[in-house]
Each structure stands twice: as C-alpha cells, then as structure tokens.
Short mmCIF file of C-alpha atoms in Angstrom, two decimals:
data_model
loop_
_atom_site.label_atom_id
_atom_site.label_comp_id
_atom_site.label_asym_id
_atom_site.label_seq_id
_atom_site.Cartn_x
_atom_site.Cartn_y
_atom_site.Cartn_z
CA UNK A 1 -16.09 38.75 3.08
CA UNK A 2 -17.36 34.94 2.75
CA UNK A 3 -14.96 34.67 -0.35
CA UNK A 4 -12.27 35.55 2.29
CA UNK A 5 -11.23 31.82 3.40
CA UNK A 6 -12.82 29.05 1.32
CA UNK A 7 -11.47 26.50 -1.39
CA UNK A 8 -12.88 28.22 -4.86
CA UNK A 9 -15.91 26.55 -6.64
CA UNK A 10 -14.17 24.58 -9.24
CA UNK A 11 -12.43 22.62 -6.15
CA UNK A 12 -15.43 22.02 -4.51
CA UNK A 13 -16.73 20.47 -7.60
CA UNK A 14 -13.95 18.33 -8.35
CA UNK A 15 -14.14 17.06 -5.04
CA UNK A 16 -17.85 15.80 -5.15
CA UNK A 17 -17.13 14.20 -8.76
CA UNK A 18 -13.69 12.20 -7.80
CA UNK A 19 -15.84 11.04 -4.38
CA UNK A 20 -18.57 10.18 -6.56
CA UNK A 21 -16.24 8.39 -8.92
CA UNK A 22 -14.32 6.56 -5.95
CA UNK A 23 -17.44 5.27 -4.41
CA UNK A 24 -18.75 3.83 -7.77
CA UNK A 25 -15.84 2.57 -9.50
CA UNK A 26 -12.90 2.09 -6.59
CA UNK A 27 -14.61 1.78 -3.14
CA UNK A 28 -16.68 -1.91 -4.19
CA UNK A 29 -12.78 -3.37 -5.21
CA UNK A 30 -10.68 -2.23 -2.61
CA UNK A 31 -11.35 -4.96 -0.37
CA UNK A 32 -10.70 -7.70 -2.42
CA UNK A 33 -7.53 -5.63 -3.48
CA UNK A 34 -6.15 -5.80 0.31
CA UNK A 35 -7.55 -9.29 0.58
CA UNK A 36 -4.90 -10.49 -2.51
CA UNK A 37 -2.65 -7.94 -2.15
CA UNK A 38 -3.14 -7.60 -6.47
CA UNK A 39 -3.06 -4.08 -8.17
CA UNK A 40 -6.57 -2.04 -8.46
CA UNK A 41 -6.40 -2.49 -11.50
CA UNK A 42 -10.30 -1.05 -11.68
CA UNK A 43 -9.32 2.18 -9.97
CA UNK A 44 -6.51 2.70 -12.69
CA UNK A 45 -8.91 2.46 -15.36
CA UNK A 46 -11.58 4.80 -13.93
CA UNK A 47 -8.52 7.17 -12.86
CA UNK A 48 -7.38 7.30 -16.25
CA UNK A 49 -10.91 7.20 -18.00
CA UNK A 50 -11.77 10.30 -15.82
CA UNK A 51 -7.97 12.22 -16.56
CA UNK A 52 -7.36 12.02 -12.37
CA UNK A 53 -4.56 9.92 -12.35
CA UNK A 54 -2.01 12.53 -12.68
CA UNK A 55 -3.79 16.15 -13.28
CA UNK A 56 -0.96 17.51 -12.17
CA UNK A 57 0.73 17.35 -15.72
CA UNK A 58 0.65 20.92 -17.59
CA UNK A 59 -1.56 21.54 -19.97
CA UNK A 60 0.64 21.82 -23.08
CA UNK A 61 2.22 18.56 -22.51
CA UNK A 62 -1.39 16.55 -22.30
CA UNK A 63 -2.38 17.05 -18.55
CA UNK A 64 -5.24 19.11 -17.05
CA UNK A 65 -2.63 21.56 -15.59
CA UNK A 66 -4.35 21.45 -12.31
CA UNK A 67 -2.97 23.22 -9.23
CA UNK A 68 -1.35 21.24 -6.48
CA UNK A 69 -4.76 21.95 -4.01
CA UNK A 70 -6.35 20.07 -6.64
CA UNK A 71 -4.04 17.10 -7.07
CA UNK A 72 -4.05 17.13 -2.84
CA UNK A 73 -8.25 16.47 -3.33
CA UNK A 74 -7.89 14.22 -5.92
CA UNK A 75 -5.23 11.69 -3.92
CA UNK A 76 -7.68 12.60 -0.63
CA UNK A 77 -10.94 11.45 -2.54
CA UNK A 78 -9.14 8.10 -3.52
CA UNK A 79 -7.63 7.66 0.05
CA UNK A 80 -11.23 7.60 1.41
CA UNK A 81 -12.00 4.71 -0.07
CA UNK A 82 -9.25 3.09 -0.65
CA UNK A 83 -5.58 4.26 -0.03
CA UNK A 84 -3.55 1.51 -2.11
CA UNK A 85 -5.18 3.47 -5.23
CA UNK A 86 -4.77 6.74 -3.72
CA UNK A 87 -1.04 6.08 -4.64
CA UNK A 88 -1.84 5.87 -8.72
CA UNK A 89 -2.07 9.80 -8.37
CA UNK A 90 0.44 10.31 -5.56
CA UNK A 91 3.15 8.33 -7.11
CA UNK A 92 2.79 10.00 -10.37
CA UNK A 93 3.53 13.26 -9.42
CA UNK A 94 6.46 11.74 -7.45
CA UNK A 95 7.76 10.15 -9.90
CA UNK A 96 7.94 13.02 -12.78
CA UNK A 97 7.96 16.23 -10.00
CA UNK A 98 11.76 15.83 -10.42
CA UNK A 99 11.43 15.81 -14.14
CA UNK A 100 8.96 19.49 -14.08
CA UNK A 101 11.61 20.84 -11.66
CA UNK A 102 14.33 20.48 -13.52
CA UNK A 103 13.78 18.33 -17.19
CA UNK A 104 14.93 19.42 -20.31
CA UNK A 105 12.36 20.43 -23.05
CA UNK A 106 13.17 16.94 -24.36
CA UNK A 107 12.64 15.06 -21.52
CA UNK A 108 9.54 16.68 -20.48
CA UNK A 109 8.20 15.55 -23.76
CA UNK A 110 9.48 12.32 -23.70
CA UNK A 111 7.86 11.46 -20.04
CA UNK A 112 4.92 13.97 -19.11
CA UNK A 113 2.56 13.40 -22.08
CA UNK A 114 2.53 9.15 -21.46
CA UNK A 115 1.72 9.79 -17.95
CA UNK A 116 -0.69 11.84 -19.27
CA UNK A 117 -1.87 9.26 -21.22
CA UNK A 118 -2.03 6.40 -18.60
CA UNK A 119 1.31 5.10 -18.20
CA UNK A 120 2.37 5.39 -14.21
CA UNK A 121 5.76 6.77 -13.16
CA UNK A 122 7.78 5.33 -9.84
CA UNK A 123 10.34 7.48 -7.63
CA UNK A 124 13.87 5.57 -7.39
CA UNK A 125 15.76 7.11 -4.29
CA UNK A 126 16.28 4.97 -1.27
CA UNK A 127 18.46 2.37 -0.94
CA UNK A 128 18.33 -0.75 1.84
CA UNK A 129 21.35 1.49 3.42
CA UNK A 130 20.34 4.55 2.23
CA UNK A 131 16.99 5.81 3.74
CA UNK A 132 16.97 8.80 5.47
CA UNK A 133 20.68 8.79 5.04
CA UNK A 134 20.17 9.58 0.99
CA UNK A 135 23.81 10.68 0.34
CA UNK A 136 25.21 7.40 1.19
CA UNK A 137 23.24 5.83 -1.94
CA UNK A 138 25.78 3.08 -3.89
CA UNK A 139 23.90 3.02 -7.23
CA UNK A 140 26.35 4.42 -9.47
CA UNK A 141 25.94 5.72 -13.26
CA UNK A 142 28.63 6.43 -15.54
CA UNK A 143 28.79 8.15 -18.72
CA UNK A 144 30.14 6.22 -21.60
CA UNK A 145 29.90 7.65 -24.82
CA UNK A 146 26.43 8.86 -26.07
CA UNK A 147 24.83 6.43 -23.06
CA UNK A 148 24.57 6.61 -19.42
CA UNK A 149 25.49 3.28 -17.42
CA UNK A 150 23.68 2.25 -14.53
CA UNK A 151 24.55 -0.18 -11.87
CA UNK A 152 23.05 -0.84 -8.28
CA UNK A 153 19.64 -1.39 -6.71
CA UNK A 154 16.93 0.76 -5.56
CA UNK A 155 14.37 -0.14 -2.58
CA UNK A 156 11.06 0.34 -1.02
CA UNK A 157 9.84 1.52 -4.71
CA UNK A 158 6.38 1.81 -5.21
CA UNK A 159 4.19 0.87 -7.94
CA UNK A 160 7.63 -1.01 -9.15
CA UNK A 161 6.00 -3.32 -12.18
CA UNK A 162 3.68 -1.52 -12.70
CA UNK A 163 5.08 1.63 -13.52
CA UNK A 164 6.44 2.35 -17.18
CA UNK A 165 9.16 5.22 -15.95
CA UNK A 166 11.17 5.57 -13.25
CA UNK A 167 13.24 8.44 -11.98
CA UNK A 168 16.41 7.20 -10.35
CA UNK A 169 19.25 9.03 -8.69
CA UNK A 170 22.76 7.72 -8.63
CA UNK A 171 26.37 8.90 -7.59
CA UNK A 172 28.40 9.84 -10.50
CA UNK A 173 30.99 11.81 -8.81
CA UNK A 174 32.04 9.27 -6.15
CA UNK A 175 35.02 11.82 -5.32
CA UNK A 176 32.74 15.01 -4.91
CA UNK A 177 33.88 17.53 -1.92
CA UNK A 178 30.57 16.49 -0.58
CA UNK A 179 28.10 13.44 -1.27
CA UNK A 180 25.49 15.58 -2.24
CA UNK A 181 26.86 16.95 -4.92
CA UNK A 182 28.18 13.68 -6.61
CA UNK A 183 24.28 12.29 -7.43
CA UNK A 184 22.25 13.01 -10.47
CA UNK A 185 18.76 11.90 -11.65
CA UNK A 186 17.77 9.86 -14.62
CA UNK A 187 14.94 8.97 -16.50
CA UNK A 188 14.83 5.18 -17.05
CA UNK A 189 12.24 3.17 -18.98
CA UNK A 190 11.24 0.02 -17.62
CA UNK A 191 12.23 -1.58 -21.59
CA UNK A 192 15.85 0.26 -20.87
CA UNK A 193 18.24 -2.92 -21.42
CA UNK A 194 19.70 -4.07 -17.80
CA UNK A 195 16.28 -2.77 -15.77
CA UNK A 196 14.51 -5.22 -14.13
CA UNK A 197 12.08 -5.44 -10.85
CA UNK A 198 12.36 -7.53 -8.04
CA UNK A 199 9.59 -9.37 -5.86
CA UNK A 200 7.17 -8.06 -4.11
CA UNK A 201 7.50 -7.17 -0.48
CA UNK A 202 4.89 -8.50 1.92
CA UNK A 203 3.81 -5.63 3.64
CA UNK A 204 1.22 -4.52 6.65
CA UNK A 205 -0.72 -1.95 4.32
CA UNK A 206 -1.18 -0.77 1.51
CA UNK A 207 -1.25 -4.57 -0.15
CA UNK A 208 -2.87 -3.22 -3.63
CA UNK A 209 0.31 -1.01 -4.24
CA UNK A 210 2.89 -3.30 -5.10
CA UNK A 211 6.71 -2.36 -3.63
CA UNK A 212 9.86 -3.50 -4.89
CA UNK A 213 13.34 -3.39 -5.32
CA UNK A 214 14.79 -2.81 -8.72
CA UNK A 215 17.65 -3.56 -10.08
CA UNK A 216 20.23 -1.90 -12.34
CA UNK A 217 22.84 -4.30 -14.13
CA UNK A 218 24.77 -2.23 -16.67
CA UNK A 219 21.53 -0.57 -17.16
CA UNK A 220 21.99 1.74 -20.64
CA UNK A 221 20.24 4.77 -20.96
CA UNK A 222 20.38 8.07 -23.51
CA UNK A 223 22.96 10.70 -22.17
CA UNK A 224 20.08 12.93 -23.04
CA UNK A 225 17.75 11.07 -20.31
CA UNK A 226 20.15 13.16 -17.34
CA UNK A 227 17.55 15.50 -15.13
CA UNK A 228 19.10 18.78 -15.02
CA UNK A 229 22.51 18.73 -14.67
CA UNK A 230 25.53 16.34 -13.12
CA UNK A 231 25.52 16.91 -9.57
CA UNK A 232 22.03 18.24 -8.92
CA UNK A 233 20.03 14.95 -8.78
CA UNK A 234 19.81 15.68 -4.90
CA UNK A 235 18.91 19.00 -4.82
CA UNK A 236 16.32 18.19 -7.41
CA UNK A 237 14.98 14.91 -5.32
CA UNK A 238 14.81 16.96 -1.64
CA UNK A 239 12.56 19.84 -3.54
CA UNK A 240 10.77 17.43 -5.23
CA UNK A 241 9.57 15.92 -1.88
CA UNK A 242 8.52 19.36 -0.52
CA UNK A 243 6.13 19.45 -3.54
CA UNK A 244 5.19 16.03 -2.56
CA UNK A 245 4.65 15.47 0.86
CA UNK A 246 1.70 17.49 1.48
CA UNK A 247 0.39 14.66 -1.06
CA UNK A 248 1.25 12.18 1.54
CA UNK A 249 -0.26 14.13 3.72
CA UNK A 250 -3.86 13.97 1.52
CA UNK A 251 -3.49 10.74 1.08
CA UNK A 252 -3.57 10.56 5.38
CA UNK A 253 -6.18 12.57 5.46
CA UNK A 254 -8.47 10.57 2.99
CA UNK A 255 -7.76 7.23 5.10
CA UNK A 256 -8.78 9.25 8.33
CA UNK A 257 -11.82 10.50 6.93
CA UNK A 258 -13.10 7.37 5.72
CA UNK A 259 -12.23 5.65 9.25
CA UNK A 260 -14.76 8.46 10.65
CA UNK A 261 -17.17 7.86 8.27
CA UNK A 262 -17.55 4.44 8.70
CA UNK A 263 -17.28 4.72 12.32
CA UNK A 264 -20.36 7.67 12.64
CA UNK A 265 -22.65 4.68 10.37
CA UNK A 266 -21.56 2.28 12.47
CA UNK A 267 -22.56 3.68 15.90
CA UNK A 268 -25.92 5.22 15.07
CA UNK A 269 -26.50 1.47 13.53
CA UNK A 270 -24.98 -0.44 16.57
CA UNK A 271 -27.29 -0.66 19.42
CA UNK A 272 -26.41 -1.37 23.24
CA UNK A 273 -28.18 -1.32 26.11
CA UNK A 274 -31.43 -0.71 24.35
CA UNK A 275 -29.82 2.41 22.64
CA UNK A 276 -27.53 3.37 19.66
CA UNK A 277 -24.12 3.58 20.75
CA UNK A 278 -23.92 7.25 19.23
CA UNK A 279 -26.21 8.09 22.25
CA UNK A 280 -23.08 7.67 24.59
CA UNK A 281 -21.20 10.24 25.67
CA UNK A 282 -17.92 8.85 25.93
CA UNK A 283 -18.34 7.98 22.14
CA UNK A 284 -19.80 11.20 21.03
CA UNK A 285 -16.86 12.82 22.54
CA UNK A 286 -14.17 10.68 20.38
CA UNK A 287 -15.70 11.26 17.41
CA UNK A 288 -15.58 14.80 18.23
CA UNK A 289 -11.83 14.31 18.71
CA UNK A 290 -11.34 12.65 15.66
CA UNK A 291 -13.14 14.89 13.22
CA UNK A 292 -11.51 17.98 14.74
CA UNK A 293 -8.08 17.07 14.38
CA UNK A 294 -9.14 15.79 10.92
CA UNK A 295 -10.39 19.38 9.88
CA UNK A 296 -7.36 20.61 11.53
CA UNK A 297 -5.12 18.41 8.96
CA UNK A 298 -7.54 19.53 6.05
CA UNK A 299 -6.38 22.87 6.94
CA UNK A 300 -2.84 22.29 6.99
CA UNK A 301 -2.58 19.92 3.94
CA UNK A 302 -4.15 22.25 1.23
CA UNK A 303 -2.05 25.32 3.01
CA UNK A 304 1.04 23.38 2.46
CA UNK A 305 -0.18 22.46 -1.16
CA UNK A 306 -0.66 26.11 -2.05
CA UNK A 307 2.62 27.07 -0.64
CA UNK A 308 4.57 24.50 -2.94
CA UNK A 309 2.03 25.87 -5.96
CA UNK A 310 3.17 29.92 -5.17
CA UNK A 311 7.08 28.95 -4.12
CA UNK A 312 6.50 30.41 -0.55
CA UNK A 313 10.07 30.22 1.43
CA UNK A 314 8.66 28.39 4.28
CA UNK A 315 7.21 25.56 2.26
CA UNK A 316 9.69 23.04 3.19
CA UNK A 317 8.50 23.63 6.46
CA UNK A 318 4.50 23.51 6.07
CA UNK A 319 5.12 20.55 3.98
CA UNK A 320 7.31 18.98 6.61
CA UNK A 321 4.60 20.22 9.09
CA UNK A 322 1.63 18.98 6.85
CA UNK A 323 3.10 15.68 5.88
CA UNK A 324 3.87 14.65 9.78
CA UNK A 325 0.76 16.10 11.33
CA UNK A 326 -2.00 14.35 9.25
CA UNK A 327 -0.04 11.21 8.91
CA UNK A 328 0.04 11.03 13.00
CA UNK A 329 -3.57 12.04 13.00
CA UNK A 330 -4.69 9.40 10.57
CA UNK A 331 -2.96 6.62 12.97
CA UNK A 332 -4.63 8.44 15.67
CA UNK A 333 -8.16 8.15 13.60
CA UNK A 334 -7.86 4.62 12.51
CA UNK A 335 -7.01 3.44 16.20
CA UNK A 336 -10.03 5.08 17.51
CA UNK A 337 -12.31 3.84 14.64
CA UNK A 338 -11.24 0.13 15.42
CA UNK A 339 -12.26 0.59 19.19
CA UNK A 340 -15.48 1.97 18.17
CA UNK A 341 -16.53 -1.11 15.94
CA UNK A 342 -15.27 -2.87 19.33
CA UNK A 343 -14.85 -6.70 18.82
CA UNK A 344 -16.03 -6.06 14.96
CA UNK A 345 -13.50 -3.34 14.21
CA UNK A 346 -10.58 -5.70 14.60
CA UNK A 347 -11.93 -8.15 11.92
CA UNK A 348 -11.49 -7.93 8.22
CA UNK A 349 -15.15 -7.61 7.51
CA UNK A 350 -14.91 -4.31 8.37
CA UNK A 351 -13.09 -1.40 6.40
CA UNK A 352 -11.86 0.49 9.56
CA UNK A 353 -9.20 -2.81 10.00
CA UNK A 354 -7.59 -2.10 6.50
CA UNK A 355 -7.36 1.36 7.29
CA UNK A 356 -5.88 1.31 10.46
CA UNK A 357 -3.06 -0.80 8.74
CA UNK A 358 -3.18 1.43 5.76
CA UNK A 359 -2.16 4.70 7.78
CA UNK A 360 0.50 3.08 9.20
CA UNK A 361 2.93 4.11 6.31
CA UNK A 362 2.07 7.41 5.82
CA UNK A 363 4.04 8.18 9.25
CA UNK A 364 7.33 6.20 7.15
CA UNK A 365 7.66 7.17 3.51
CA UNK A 366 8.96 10.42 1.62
CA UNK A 367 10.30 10.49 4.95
CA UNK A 368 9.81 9.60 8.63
CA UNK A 369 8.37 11.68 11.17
CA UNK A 370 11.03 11.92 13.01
CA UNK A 371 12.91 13.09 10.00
CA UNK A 372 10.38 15.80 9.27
CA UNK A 373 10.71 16.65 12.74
CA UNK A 374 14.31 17.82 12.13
CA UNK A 375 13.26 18.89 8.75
CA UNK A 376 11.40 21.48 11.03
CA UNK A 377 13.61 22.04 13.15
CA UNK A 378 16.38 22.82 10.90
CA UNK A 379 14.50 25.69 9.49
CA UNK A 380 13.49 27.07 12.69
CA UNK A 381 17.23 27.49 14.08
CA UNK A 382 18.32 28.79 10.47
CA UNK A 383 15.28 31.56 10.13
#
C-alpha cells in the first residue's frame, strides 16, 4: 500500500542530485546573471556536463530517454535557484517536441542527437500580431525546387542567439479553407543562409534568458527539413504545447519553492520585538498558505506530466490546468515572500526580488492564463 501514491525511487534520486548540482554550480551565478541580464553560461555547462539539459531526448538518438515526470524535476530543480536557466531544459524540449511528434527518421537524426550533445533548440511560433491568435501568423515559406523559402519574422523567441536550431512554423497555403491548415513547421539552422536574430528585448524577468525576434529574409532551407507534412505545422505546434506546458508549470513551481525557502531562513533569522519573526502567528499562517498551495501545484504538475507521457485524452486539459494553476501560485508565492523580507524583500540583495519578477512570465508564455482558461473550457463544453 505505501507504493500506492509516491514518485518511484529513481525520481527521488534525480531530484536530490540536479538540487545538489543547482546549488553548487547554478545558484552562486544567478544573481549576477539577473544583475547583467548575460546568459548562464555556467549553468549550461554543468547542465550539459551532467546530461540534464535536455533528458528528454530518446535513448537511441543520444539522450537519457527520460520520462516527462523526470524532465518536469529537472526544469523544477533549476527553477529553484534560478529560473533564467531553468529555461536551458524547458526550451529544449520546446523546441524539438514538434520534431519527436511528428519528424521524419531524417530529421530526428539530424536535430535530436546535437541537442543531445549540447547544442540548445528555440520554438519559432508567435508573431508581434500573432500571439494567441496563431493562425493569423504572416511568415510565409515557399517551396522552390529541392529548397524551402522562408520570409517573415518571428517574436518573443527565447534563447534566440543562443540556440543552434529553431523550429519555425509558417503559412504555405495562404488560400487554405481554413488558416490552420495552411501552416507547416520547419527545421532551420541558425547557419541557414537568410536567418538572422534580432536584439535583445529588455524585459522584467527572466534577464539571463535572452528573447528575440528573428528574422527570415529569403531564408533557404532543405525541402527535407519540413516537420511532418504541408498543412500540419499547427496541429503539430498546439500538441506540442500540451507536452510542454506542464514544463512551464515546473519551472513555476521551482521559482515558488525557492521564494519559500528563502523566506522560512529568513524569518527564523529575522528577529522583532525580542523574538524571531517565525514566532508570529500571522506569519506562520502565510507560510502555511504558501507551501500548501505549492504542494498542491507539485501535485498537479507531475499528474499533467504523466498524462502527456501515457497519451491520456484529457491531457490538454491537466496541462492547461497545470500550466495556469502553478504559474498563478508562483506569483502568489513570490508576492508573499517579498512582504515577509518586509523593507529587505523589495531590494536586490535579496533573491525573493528576482523571483517575484521571475514568475511573472510564467502566467504569459506557451500561452496566457486566460487562454488556458478557455483551453479548459473548451474541453469541458465538448466532453
């Protein structure tokens, strides 16, 4: 009976060596990283050193094959200390999710084993008018021979620079019955003539993770370098985010459970009318608050993960679900921890600051609350 509702051993262990990893190699840069707003560079090496920055890949193509619990943990670890380089892993298995759903043979090869490796994939689907409105995207590719041709720009794309591939969905049926089915997705190398990356935006969070536009000026590819086939770039990119939101959702989580972390040390430290501030009741009882809801989100996260992993038919929903309630909790967290450091939490000497701006975007991308609240909806009304 005790095996009845637990995470297996071999989770539990790779939990306590990526948290032991993150607080020796990540954790003691990721100030400095927020500070510059410059790449952790330092939590890419010890990522890839250590095989965790994208474990998601299968094992015959390089990776450890792990399950997407695992990869959830991994991103969750990282996000503790540091949530810019919680978005190595994250944006990895963004970035070539589309290309495991739905990749030839040859592409699979092509892409999975140099993420493997160390190279970094990037996720090209919104555009400045095309957000939550994906079907209205403008970035158009043509096919011209034995090479695809690419024109148009791509925003809000993370780990742009840095990353070596990038999978990119354009219209190439501009006359299709419906939007939807005029898009397909590419594979595009950052060395792909006509590719280039734009500056950096100047963001509230996140500062280590750099996000860009990039651009696509007669941008030739291989014909081969298609995702599946013409017309199903947008079926491929909406199940790729139900894979991929409960990952949002870890990476919530992590920043959450760091705020409460810091905040418990800091109010058994913090002394006030000649006792610790942890003796208060008021303060015991929103720390209570916050951890609960953050076990509640633990919950929900890796039950989301495992229903992407075994193809469940509700896991657009959990993921929807997951993705939206751990992000709100996480701003919920932060908020708290900052008013529990008092006049302290709202400086930058102190980690609960950079979190609280950190969490902020895990409510926005792979889709907005709101959005997932409709997401939700949707399937509700339909079942």
């Amino acid at each position: 009976m005790s095996e009845l509702y637990r995470l297996p051993d071999e989770h539990e262990e790779l939990r306590a060596t990526i948290r032991s990893l993150a607080e020796k190699e990540i954790a003691p840069h990721a100030a400095d990283v927020d500070e510059n707003a410059r790449f952790p560079y330092e939590a890419l090496a010890a990522l890839n050193t250590a095989g965790f920055n994208a474990i998601h890949v299968p094992e015959d193509l390089g990776g450890q094959g792990a399950d997407a619990v695992a990869a959830c943990i991994v991103i969750e670890e990282v996000a503790r200390v540091d949530a810019s380089a919680s978005l190595i892993p994250a944006v990895n298995k963004l970035g070539t999710q589309p290309i495991l759903l739905a990749g030839s043979d040859e592409v699979k090869k092509l892409v999975l084993p140099d993420i493997a490796d160390g190279a970094m994939a990037s996720y090209g689907l919104s555009e400045r008018e095309a957000g939550s409105d994906t079907a209205s995207m403008r970035t158009r590719a043509v096919l011209d021979g034995d090479l695809w041709v690419l024109n148009g720009t791509k925003a809000w794309i993370t780990n742009a620079g840095e990353s070596k591939w990038y999978t990119v969905m354009a219209v190439t049926d501009p006359n299709a019955a419906r939007k939807a089915q005029g898009i397909s997705a590419f594979v595009v190398h950052r060395d792909d003539p006509g590719f280039s990356v734009g500056p950096k935006e100047r963001k509230l969070g996140i500062k280590g993770s750099p996000t860009c536009e990039i651009y696509f000026e007669n941008c030739t590819i291989p014909a081969d370098r298609i995702i599946g086939e013409p017309g199903t770039g947008l079926k491929t990119a909406l199940a790729t985010l139900d894979h991929t939101r409960p990952t949002i959702g870890a990476q919530a989580l992590g920043i959450a459970q760091g705020a409460l972390d810091a905040s418990i040390a800091y109010v058994k430290d913090r002394q006030q009318f000649g006792k610790a501030v942890a003796e208060f009741q008021g303060v015991q009882f929103m720390l209570a608050d916050m951890a609960m809801k953050i076990e509640a989100a633990r919950h929900l996260v890796y039950a989301a993960a495992a229903a992407t992993e075994r193809g469940d038919a509700r896991k657009g929903f959990v993921s929807s679900a997951a993705k939206t309630y751990a992000s709100d909790v996480a701003m919920q967290v932060t908020i708290d921890a900052v008013q529990l450091f008092g006049g302290a939490g709202y400086t930058r000497d102190f980690t609960v600051e950079r979190m609280m701006r950190d969490a902020k975007i895990t409510q926005i991308y792979e889709g907005t609350n709101q959005i997932q609240r409709m997401v939700m909806a949707r399937q509700l009304l339909k079942a």
